[in-house]
Amino acid sequence: MAFSPETHAAAAEIIARYPAGRSRSALLPLLHLVQAEQGCVTTEGVSFCADTLGLTQAEVGAVATFYTMYKRRPVGDYLVSVCTNLSCALLGGDEVYARVAERLGIGHDETTSDGSITLEHAECLAACDYAPVMTVNYEFYDQVDPDSAQAIVEGLQAGERPAPTRGGPLCSFAETSRQLAGFADPRPAGVAGPGVGEPSVAGLLLAEATGWRADQAPAPLVAATAPTAGRGTGPAAPATAPPAPAAPPAPVPASSERKGN
């Protein structure tokens, strides 16, 4: 499959961002670019990147198969990722995934029959403070439950683009891949929304409420890290001498040796 002239022009623009002789550094955004056109990184996409950057197909394939954001099978318009790692699992992530899978009628790494939605387990979405979390095309939907997650995918099925909890407005998978290649969202509304909410700063808010300051530390911590006499740094000497080691066991009498030795 030949790539469009627009993709060729965009590839040249990506490569021009890097110093002469360092074009191989453009591989990551170039893979996102071919994924934006084909919906995944195909064999043709690997060949395109290799030929464009002067690399072997093995070198390109090694990168494309290492990172999970590069898909080797076609992805729908919307990639729904549900985190089922520890924090999310403890707070209901598995139930969220089960409900979404049931509603869509598909399992992990599968796409609905109309090609609109792909579902995947996500090992971690790096948003434990908002657990359970799911993303659609890498935009966050925080603190979901089975009902709210089902409402999101039903909105996608109805042709809607439910607003993410934070970040920019929802894009299609192809649009997101092009942005990951380094091209700005052309939509007037395509600007970043809220990035950090109260769960992310809960510790800071608690510290402010209790009057903690950056130059304060609990007394045990100060004592444990106080300088040792005669040295600039290091743990403080213990307040009391450590207990003396136990006496070694008495030697075993020769008569108790095993018979036959």
PDB file of C-alpha atoms in Angstrom:
ATOM      1  CA  MET A   1       0.000   0.000   0.000  1.00  0.00           C
ATOM      2  CA  ALA A   2       1.478   3.309  -1.098  1.00  0.00           C
ATOM      3  CA  PHE A   3       1.405   6.137   1.415  1.00  0.00           C
ATOM      4  CA  SER A   4      -0.250   9.411   0.512  1.00  0.00           C
ATOM      5  CA  PRO A   5       1.720  12.464  -0.638  1.00  0.00           C
ATOM      6  CA  GLU A   6       0.654  14.150   2.599  1.00  0.00           C
ATOM      7  CA  THR A   7       2.333  11.403   4.623  1.00  0.00           C
ATOM      8  CA  HIS A   8       5.515  11.695   2.565  1.00  0.00           C
ATOM      9  CA  ALA A   9       5.545  15.460   3.146  1.00  0.00           C
ATOM     10  CA  ALA A  10       4.870  15.011   6.858  1.00  0.00           C
ATOM     11  CA  ALA A  11       7.701  12.453   7.089  1.00  0.00           C
ATOM     12  CA  ALA A  12      10.117  14.952   5.543  1.00  0.00           C
ATOM     13  CA  GLU A  13       8.952  17.574   8.041  1.00  0.00           C
ATOM     14  CA  ILE A  14       9.542  15.187  10.941  1.00  0.00           C
ATOM     15  CA  ILE A  15      13.048  14.293   9.770  1.00  0.00           C
ATOM     16  CA  ALA A  16      13.925  17.986   9.368  1.00  0.00           C
ATOM     17  CA  ARG A  17      13.430  18.444  13.109  1.00  0.00           C
ATOM     18  CA  TYR A  18      16.597  16.456  13.814  1.00  0.00           C
ATOM     19  CA  PRO A  19      20.270  17.322  13.153  1.00  0.00           C
ATOM     20  CA  ALA A  20      21.840  16.155   9.931  1.00  0.00           C
ATOM     21  CA  GLY A  21      23.052  12.590  10.221  1.00  0.00           C
ATOM     22  CA  ARG A  22      20.664  11.850  13.086  1.00  0.00           C
ATOM     23  CA  SER A  23      17.567  11.025  11.065  1.00  0.00           C
ATOM     24  CA  ARG A  24      17.150   7.646  12.768  1.00  0.00           C
ATOM     25  CA  SER A  25      16.021   9.620  15.842  1.00  0.00           C
ATOM     26  CA  ALA A  26      12.840  10.380  13.891  1.00  0.00           C
ATOM     27  CA  LEU A  27      11.735   6.735  13.997  1.00  0.00           C
ATOM     28  CA  LEU A  28       9.292   7.017  16.911  1.00  0.00           C
ATOM     29  CA  PRO A  29       7.226   9.891  15.478  1.00  0.00           C
ATOM     30  CA  LEU A  30       7.463   8.348  12.010  1.00  0.00           C
ATOM     31  CA  LEU A  31       5.877   5.145  13.315  1.00  0.00           C
ATOM     32  CA  HIS A  32       3.022   7.188  14.776  1.00  0.00           C
ATOM     33  CA  LEU A  33       2.667   8.910  11.401  1.00  0.00           C
ATOM     34  CA  VAL A  34       2.256   5.685   9.416  1.00  0.00           C
ATOM     35  CA  GLN A  35      -0.090   4.392  12.104  1.00  0.00           C
ATOM     36  CA  ALA A  36      -2.225   7.505  11.644  1.00  0.00           C
ATOM     37  CA  GLU A  37      -2.750   6.612   7.986  1.00  0.00           C
ATOM     38  CA  GLN A  38      -3.158   2.846   8.240  1.00  0.00           C
ATOM     39  CA  GLY A  39      -4.635   2.351  11.714  1.00  0.00           C
ATOM     40  CA  CYS A  40      -1.681   0.248  12.844  1.00  0.00           C
ATOM     41  CA  VAL A  41       1.970  -0.351  11.977  1.00  0.00           C
ATOM     42  CA  THR A  42       1.765  -2.658   8.989  1.00  0.00           C
ATOM     43  CA  THR A  43       4.534  -4.448   7.106  1.00  0.00           C
ATOM     44  CA  GLU A  44       4.293  -1.644   4.561  1.00  0.00           C
ATOM     45  CA  GLY A  45       4.659   0.895   7.335  1.00  0.00           C
ATOM     46  CA  VAL A  46       7.794  -0.794   8.612  1.00  0.00           C
ATOM     47  CA  SER A  47       9.241  -0.788   5.087  1.00  0.00           C
ATOM     48  CA  PHE A  48       8.341   2.878   4.618  1.00  0.00           C
ATOM     49  CA  CYS A  49      10.106   3.883   7.839  1.00  0.00           C
ATOM     50  CA  ALA A  50      13.136   1.745   7.021  1.00  0.00           C
ATOM     51  CA  ASP A  51      13.495   3.131   3.491  1.00  0.00           C
ATOM     52  CA  THR A  52      12.906   6.712   4.604  1.00  0.00           C
ATOM     53  CA  LEU A  53      15.444   6.591   7.438  1.00  0.00           C
ATOM     54  CA  GLY A  54      18.010   4.257   5.898  1.00  0.00           C
ATOM     55  CA  LEU A  55      17.422   1.533   8.480  1.00  0.00           C
ATOM     56  CA  THR A  56      16.828  -2.178   8.144  1.00  0.00           C
ATOM     57  CA  GLN A  57      13.341  -3.558   8.534  1.00  0.00           C
ATOM     58  CA  ALA A  58      14.614  -5.570  11.506  1.00  0.00           C
ATOM     59  CA  GLU A  59      15.699  -2.364  13.265  1.00  0.00           C
ATOM     60  CA  VAL A  60      12.324  -0.739  12.669  1.00  0.00           C
ATOM     61  CA  GLY A  61      10.412  -3.881  13.617  1.00  0.00           C
ATOM     62  CA  ALA A  62      12.334  -4.188  16.876  1.00  0.00           C
ATOM     63  CA  VAL A  63      11.116  -0.740  17.915  1.00  0.00           C
ATOM     64  CA  ALA A  64       7.570  -1.172  16.633  1.00  0.00           C
ATOM     65  CA  THR A  65       7.118  -4.406  18.593  1.00  0.00           C
ATOM     66  CA  PHE A  66       8.669  -3.060  21.791  1.00  0.00           C
ATOM     67  CA  TYR A  67       6.293  -0.181  22.521  1.00  0.00           C
ATOM     68  CA  THR A  68       2.653  -0.984  23.216  1.00  0.00           C
ATOM     69  CA  MET A  69       1.378   2.231  21.614  1.00  0.00           C
ATOM     70  CA  TYR A  70       2.365   0.847  18.209  1.00  0.00           C
ATOM     71  CA  LYS A  71      -0.366  -1.572  17.183  1.00  0.00           C
ATOM     72  CA  ARG A  72       0.292  -4.491  14.844  1.00  0.00           C
ATOM     73  CA  ARG A  73      -3.364  -5.093  14.066  1.00  0.00           C
ATOM     74  CA  PRO A  74      -5.932  -2.519  12.885  1.00  0.00           C
ATOM     75  CA  VAL A  75      -7.419  -0.399  15.655  1.00  0.00           C
ATOM     76  CA  GLY A  76     -10.893   1.110  15.590  1.00  0.00           C
ATOM     77  CA  ASP A  77     -11.684   4.785  15.666  1.00  0.00           C
ATOM     78  CA  TYR A  78     -11.502   4.591  19.451  1.00  0.00           C
ATOM     79  CA  LEU A  79      -9.036   2.568  21.506  1.00  0.00           C
ATOM     80  CA  VAL A  80     -10.593   1.928  24.917  1.00  0.00           C
ATOM     81  CA  SER A  81      -7.994   0.950  27.522  1.00  0.00           C
ATOM     82  CA  VAL A  82      -9.107  -0.162  30.992  1.00  0.00           C
ATOM     83  CA  CYS A  83      -6.462  -0.349  33.699  1.00  0.00           C
ATOM     84  CA  THR A  84      -6.539  -3.619  35.629  1.00  0.00           C
ATOM     85  CA  ASN A  85      -3.259  -3.204  37.497  1.00  0.00           C
ATOM     86  CA  LEU A  86      -3.086  -3.290  41.290  1.00  0.00           C
ATOM     87  CA  SER A  87      -4.493   0.103  42.354  1.00  0.00           C
ATOM     88  CA  CYS A  88      -7.265   0.054  39.787  1.00  0.00           C
ATOM     89  CA  ALA A  89      -8.006  -3.646  40.352  1.00  0.00           C
ATOM     90  CA  LEU A  90      -8.394  -3.108  44.096  1.00  0.00           C
ATOM     91  CA  LEU A  91     -10.900  -0.324  43.435  1.00  0.00           C
ATOM     92  CA  GLY A  92     -12.972  -2.117  40.809  1.00  0.00           C
ATOM     93  CA  GLY A  93     -10.968  -2.041  37.566  1.00  0.00           C
ATOM     94  CA  ASP A  94     -11.742  -5.675  36.771  1.00  0.00           C
ATOM     95  CA  GLU A  95     -15.469  -5.028  37.145  1.00  0.00           C
ATOM     96  CA  VAL A  96     -15.171  -1.998  34.864  1.00  0.00           C
ATOM     97  CA  TYR A  97     -13.386  -4.064  32.218  1.00  0.00           C
ATOM     98  CA  ALA A  98     -15.926  -6.876  32.467  1.00  0.00           C
ATOM     99  CA  ARG A  99     -18.844  -4.473  31.993  1.00  0.00           C
ATOM    100  CA  VAL A 100     -17.268  -2.728  29.009  1.00  0.00           C
ATOM    101  CA  ALA A 101     -16.348  -6.057  27.390  1.00  0.00           C
ATOM    102  CA  GLU A 102     -19.894  -7.315  27.872  1.00  0.00           C
ATOM    103  CA  ARG A 103     -21.402  -4.138  26.427  1.00  0.00           C
ATOM    104  CA  LEU A 104     -19.121  -4.197  23.375  1.00  0.00           C
ATOM    105  CA  GLY A 105     -19.224  -7.967  22.919  1.00  0.00           C
ATOM    106  CA  ILE A 106     -15.452  -8.230  22.515  1.00  0.00           C
ATOM    107  CA  GLY A 107     -12.391  -9.135  24.573  1.00  0.00           C
ATOM    108  CA  HIS A 108      -8.826  -7.952  24.926  1.00  0.00           C
ATOM    109  CA  ASP A 109      -7.216  -6.626  21.737  1.00  0.00           C
ATOM    110  CA  GLU A 110     -10.419  -7.161  19.774  1.00  0.00           C
ATOM    111  CA  THR A 111     -12.417  -4.708  17.691  1.00  0.00           C
ATOM    112  CA  THR A 112     -16.166  -4.405  17.297  1.00  0.00           C
ATOM    113  CA  SER A 113     -17.657  -5.728  14.058  1.00  0.00           C
ATOM    114  CA  ASP A 114     -18.264  -2.199  12.742  1.00  0.00           C
ATOM    115  CA  GLY A 115     -14.589  -1.348  13.274  1.00  0.00           C
ATOM    116  CA  SER A 116     -15.341   1.545  15.599  1.00  0.00           C
ATOM    117  CA  ILE A 117     -13.992   0.463  19.012  1.00  0.00           C
ATOM    118  CA  THR A 118     -11.012  -1.618  20.093  1.00  0.00           C
ATOM    119  CA  LEU A 119     -10.770  -2.822  23.695  1.00  0.00           C
ATOM    120  CA  GLU A 120      -7.655  -3.659  25.678  1.00  0.00           C
ATOM    121  CA  HIS A 121      -6.503  -4.426  29.187  1.00  0.00           C
ATOM    122  CA  ALA A 122      -3.985  -1.773  30.217  1.00  0.00           C
ATOM    123  CA  GLU A 123      -1.240  -2.971  32.526  1.00  0.00           C
ATOM    124  CA  CYS A 124      -0.898   0.526  34.012  1.00  0.00           C
ATOM    125  CA  LEU A 125      -2.126   3.952  32.925  1.00  0.00           C
ATOM    126  CA  ALA A 126       0.099   5.839  35.412  1.00  0.00           C
ATOM    127  CA  ALA A 127      -2.835   7.480  37.169  1.00  0.00           C
ATOM    128  CA  CYS A 128      -3.152   5.477  40.383  1.00  0.00           C
ATOM    129  CA  ASP A 129      -4.401   8.511  42.307  1.00  0.00           C
ATOM    130  CA  TYR A 130      -7.512   8.542  40.080  1.00  0.00           C
ATOM    131  CA  ALA A 131      -8.200   4.790  40.136  1.00  0.00           C
ATOM    132  CA  PRO A 132     -10.100   3.099  38.603  1.00  0.00           C
ATOM    133  CA  VAL A 133      -9.031   4.682  35.330  1.00  0.00           C
ATOM    134  CA  MET A 134      -9.762   4.086  31.678  1.00  0.00           C
ATOM    135  CA  THR A 135      -8.623   5.975  28.614  1.00  0.00           C
ATOM    136  CA  VAL A 136     -10.004   6.458  25.138  1.00  0.00           C
ATOM    137  CA  ASN A 137      -7.242   7.160  22.623  1.00  0.00           C
ATOM    138  CA  TYR A 138      -5.026   7.965  25.635  1.00  0.00           C
ATOM    139  CA  GLU A 139      -7.361  10.633  27.054  1.00  0.00           C
ATOM    140  CA  PHE A 140      -8.243  10.010  30.708  1.00  0.00           C
ATOM    141  CA  TYR A 141     -11.581   9.131  32.249  1.00  0.00           C
ATOM    142  CA  ASP A 142     -10.902   9.069  35.973  1.00  0.00           C
ATOM    143  CA  GLN A 143     -12.536   7.278  38.897  1.00  0.00           C
ATOM    144  CA  VAL A 144     -14.903   5.345  36.675  1.00  0.00           C
ATOM    145  CA  ASP A 145     -17.242   2.598  37.793  1.00  0.00           C
ATOM    146  CA  PRO A 146     -19.033  -0.002  35.663  1.00  0.00           C
ATOM    147  CA  ASP A 147     -22.004   2.296  35.037  1.00  0.00           C
ATOM    148  CA  SER A 148     -20.016   5.398  34.070  1.00  0.00           C
ATOM    149  CA  ALA A 149     -17.644   3.349  31.901  1.00  0.00           C
ATOM    150  CA  GLN A 150     -20.592   1.774  30.092  1.00  0.00           C
ATOM    151  CA  ALA A 151     -22.072   5.230  29.511  1.00  0.00           C
ATOM    152  CA  ILE A 152     -18.803   6.366  27.902  1.00  0.00           C
ATOM    153  CA  VAL A 153     -18.638   3.478  25.424  1.00  0.00           C
ATOM    154  CA  GLU A 154     -22.344   3.831  24.648  1.00  0.00           C
ATOM    155  CA  GLY A 155     -21.667   7.472  23.811  1.00  0.00           C
ATOM    156  CA  LEU A 156     -18.878   6.396  21.468  1.00  0.00           C
ATOM    157  CA  GLN A 157     -21.205   3.902  19.805  1.00  0.00           C
ATOM    158  CA  ALA A 158     -23.772   6.663  19.313  1.00  0.00           C
ATOM    159  CA  GLY A 159     -21.242   8.817  17.466  1.00  0.00           C
ATOM    160  CA  GLU A 160     -20.512  11.106  20.402  1.00  0.00           C
ATOM    161  CA  ARG A 161     -17.134  12.087  21.816  1.00  0.00           C
ATOM    162  CA  PRO A 162     -17.590  12.131  25.620  1.00  0.00           C
ATOM    163  CA  ALA A 163     -15.441  14.797  27.263  1.00  0.00           C
ATOM    164  CA  PRO A 164     -12.411  13.367  29.085  1.00  0.00           C
ATOM    165  CA  THR A 165     -11.971  14.118  32.767  1.00  0.00           C
ATOM    166  CA  ARG A 166      -8.823  16.109  32.002  1.00  0.00           C
ATOM    167  CA  GLY A 167      -6.596  16.818  29.049  1.00  0.00           C
ATOM    168  CA  GLY A 168      -7.692  17.792  25.570  1.00  0.00           C
ATOM    169  CA  PRO A 169     -10.969  17.000  23.800  1.00  0.00           C
ATOM    170  CA  LEU A 170     -11.333  13.489  22.444  1.00  0.00           C
ATOM    171  CA  CYS A 171      -9.856  12.676  19.017  1.00  0.00           C
ATOM    172  CA  SER A 172     -10.083   9.657  16.781  1.00  0.00           C
ATOM    173  CA  PHE A 173      -7.235   7.162  16.962  1.00  0.00           C
ATOM    174  CA  ALA A 174      -5.844   8.405  13.640  1.00  0.00           C
ATOM    175  CA  GLU A 175      -5.955  12.024  14.834  1.00  0.00           C
ATOM    176  CA  THR A 176      -4.280  11.085  18.104  1.00  0.00           C
ATOM    177  CA  SER A 177      -1.530   9.162  16.288  1.00  0.00           C
ATOM    178  CA  ARG A 178      -0.814  12.177  14.091  1.00  0.00           C
ATOM    179  CA  GLN A 179      -0.553  14.402  17.165  1.00  0.00           C
ATOM    180  CA  LEU A 180       1.847  11.903  18.742  1.00  0.00           C
ATOM    181  CA  ALA A 181       3.913  12.280  15.569  1.00  0.00           C
ATOM    182  CA  GLY A 182       4.310  15.928  16.538  1.00  0.00           C
ATOM    183  CA  PHE A 183       1.553  17.729  14.631  1.00  0.00           C
ATOM    184  CA  ALA A 184      -0.794  20.050  16.505  1.00  0.00           C
ATOM    185  CA  ASP A 185      -4.513  19.444  16.757  1.00  0.00           C
ATOM    186  CA  PRO A 186      -6.002  21.748  14.098  1.00  0.00           C
ATOM    187  CA  ARG A 187      -9.365  22.078  15.829  1.00  0.00           C
ATOM    188  CA  PRO A 188     -10.019  25.467  17.482  1.00  0.00           C
ATOM    189  CA  ALA A 189     -11.119  23.601  20.613  1.00  0.00           C
ATOM    190  CA  GLY A 190      -8.110  21.289  20.506  1.00  0.00           C
ATOM    191  CA  VAL A 191      -6.319  22.729  23.503  1.00  0.00           C
ATOM    192  CA  ALA A 192      -5.324  21.012  26.704  1.00  0.00           C
ATOM    193  CA  GLY A 193      -7.896  21.038  29.462  1.00  0.00           C
ATOM    194  CA  PRO A 194      -7.356  20.488  33.203  1.00  0.00           C
ATOM    195  CA  GLY A 195      -4.228  18.460  33.848  1.00  0.00           C
ATOM    196  CA  VAL A 196      -4.029  17.945  37.605  1.00  0.00           C
ATOM    197  CA  GLY A 197      -6.939  17.551  39.979  1.00  0.00           C
ATOM    198  CA  GLU A 198      -7.368  17.243  43.715  1.00  0.00           C
ATOM    199  CA  PRO A 199      -6.319  13.558  43.946  1.00  0.00           C
ATOM    200  CA  SER A 200      -2.865  14.432  42.601  1.00  0.00           C
ATOM    201  CA  VAL A 201      -2.283  17.146  45.180  1.00  0.00           C
ATOM    202  CA  ALA A 202      -3.984  15.517  48.169  1.00  0.00           C
ATOM    203  CA  GLY A 203      -0.670  15.141  49.998  1.00  0.00           C
ATOM    204  CA  LEU A 204       0.242  18.774  49.360  1.00  0.00           C
ATOM    205  CA  LEU A 205      -3.154  19.961  50.589  1.00  0.00           C
ATOM    206  CA  LEU A 206      -2.769  17.884  53.747  1.00  0.00           C
ATOM    207  CA  ALA A 207       0.699  19.309  54.355  1.00  0.00           C
ATOM    208  CA  GLU A 208      -0.586  22.866  53.978  1.00  0.00           C
ATOM    209  CA  ALA A 209      -3.560  22.198  56.255  1.00  0.00           C
ATOM    210  CA  THR A 210      -1.316  20.853  59.023  1.00  0.00           C
ATOM    211  CA  GLY A 211       1.244  23.627  58.680  1.00  0.00           C
ATOM    212  CA  TRP A 212       4.136  21.496  57.432  1.00  0.00           C
ATOM    213  CA  ARG A 213       7.020  23.337  55.846  1.00  0.00           C
ATOM    214  CA  ALA A 214       9.708  22.184  53.439  1.00  0.00           C
ATOM    215  CA  ASP A 215      12.444  22.810  56.014  1.00  0.00           C
ATOM    216  CA  GLN A 216      10.787  20.580  58.602  1.00  0.00           C
ATOM    217  CA  ALA A 217      11.338  16.890  59.114  1.00  0.00           C
ATOM    218  CA  PRO A 218      10.162  14.471  61.779  1.00  0.00           C
ATOM    219  CA  ALA A 219      12.588  14.225  64.700  1.00  0.00           C
ATOM    220  CA  PRO A 220      13.506  10.544  64.115  1.00  0.00           C
ATOM    221  CA  LEU A 221      14.435  11.362  60.515  1.00  0.00           C
ATOM    222  CA  VAL A 222      16.657  14.264  61.642  1.00  0.00           C
ATOM    223  CA  ALA A 223      18.383  12.094  64.227  1.00  0.00           C
ATOM    224  CA  ALA A 224      18.956   9.287  61.776  1.00  0.00           C
ATOM    225  CA  THR A 225      20.643  11.571  59.263  1.00  0.00           C
ATOM    226  CA  ALA A 226      22.636  13.853  61.569  1.00  0.00           C
ATOM    227  CA  PRO A 227      26.369  14.161  60.683  1.00  0.00           C
ATOM    228  CA  THR A 228      28.743  11.836  62.478  1.00  0.00           C
ATOM    229  CA  ALA A 229      31.564  13.473  64.395  1.00  0.00           C
ATOM    230  CA  GLY A 230      34.589  13.940  62.214  1.00  0.00           C
ATOM    231  CA  ARG A 231      32.659  13.386  58.956  1.00  0.00           C
ATOM    232  CA  GLY A 232      30.618  15.762  56.840  1.00  0.00           C
ATOM    233  CA  THR A 233      27.718  13.404  56.234  1.00  0.00           C
ATOM    234  CA  GLY A 234      26.459  10.019  57.247  1.00  0.00           C
ATOM    235  CA  PRO A 235      24.158   8.502  59.801  1.00  0.00           C
ATOM    236  CA  ALA A 236      24.423   9.582  63.389  1.00  0.00           C
ATOM    237  CA  ALA A 237      26.130   7.313  65.875  1.00  0.00           C
ATOM    238  CA  PRO A 238      23.637   5.223  67.826  1.00  0.00           C
ATOM    239  CA  ALA A 239      22.645   6.639  71.213  1.00  0.00           C
ATOM    240  CA  THR A 240      23.578   3.415  72.973  1.00  0.00           C
ATOM    241  CA  ALA A 241      26.163   0.792  72.175  1.00  0.00           C
ATOM    242  CA  PRO A 242      24.828  -2.218  70.308  1.00  0.00           C
ATOM    243  CA  PRO A 243      24.509  -5.419  72.314  1.00  0.00           C
ATOM    244  CA  ALA A 244      27.595  -7.601  72.466  1.00  0.00           C
ATOM    245  CA  PRO A 245      27.536 -10.527  70.066  1.00  0.00           C
ATOM    246  CA  ALA A 246      26.583 -13.886  71.517  1.00  0.00           C
ATOM    247  CA  ALA A 247      29.405 -16.200  72.536  1.00  0.00           C
ATOM    248  CA  PRO A 248      30.305 -18.786  69.887  1.00  0.00           C
ATOM    249  CA  PRO A 249      28.992 -22.300  70.528  1.00  0.00           C
ATOM    250  CA  ALA A 250      31.254 -24.714  72.381  1.00  0.00           C
ATOM    251  CA  PRO A 251      33.220 -27.134  70.188  1.00  0.00           C
ATOM    252  CA  VAL A 252      31.573 -30.483  69.584  1.00  0.00           C
ATOM    253  CA  PRO A 253      33.288 -33.273  71.495  1.00  0.00           C
ATOM    254  CA  ALA A 254      35.069 -35.844  69.362  1.00  0.00           C
ATOM    255  CA  SER A 255      32.984 -38.606  70.922  1.00  0.00           C
ATOM    256  CA  SER A 256      29.835 -37.137  69.399  1.00  0.00           C
ATOM    257  CA  GLU A 257      31.105 -37.482  65.845  1.00  0.00           C
ATOM    258  CA  ARG A 258      29.134 -39.742  63.570  1.00  0.00           C
ATOM    259  CA  LYS A 259      30.113 -43.388  63.708  1.00  0.00           C
ATOM    260  CA  GLY A 260      32.269 -44.622  60.923  1.00  0.00           C
ATOM    261  CA  ASN A 261      34.293 -41.359  60.556  1.00  0.00           C
TER     262      ASN A 261
END
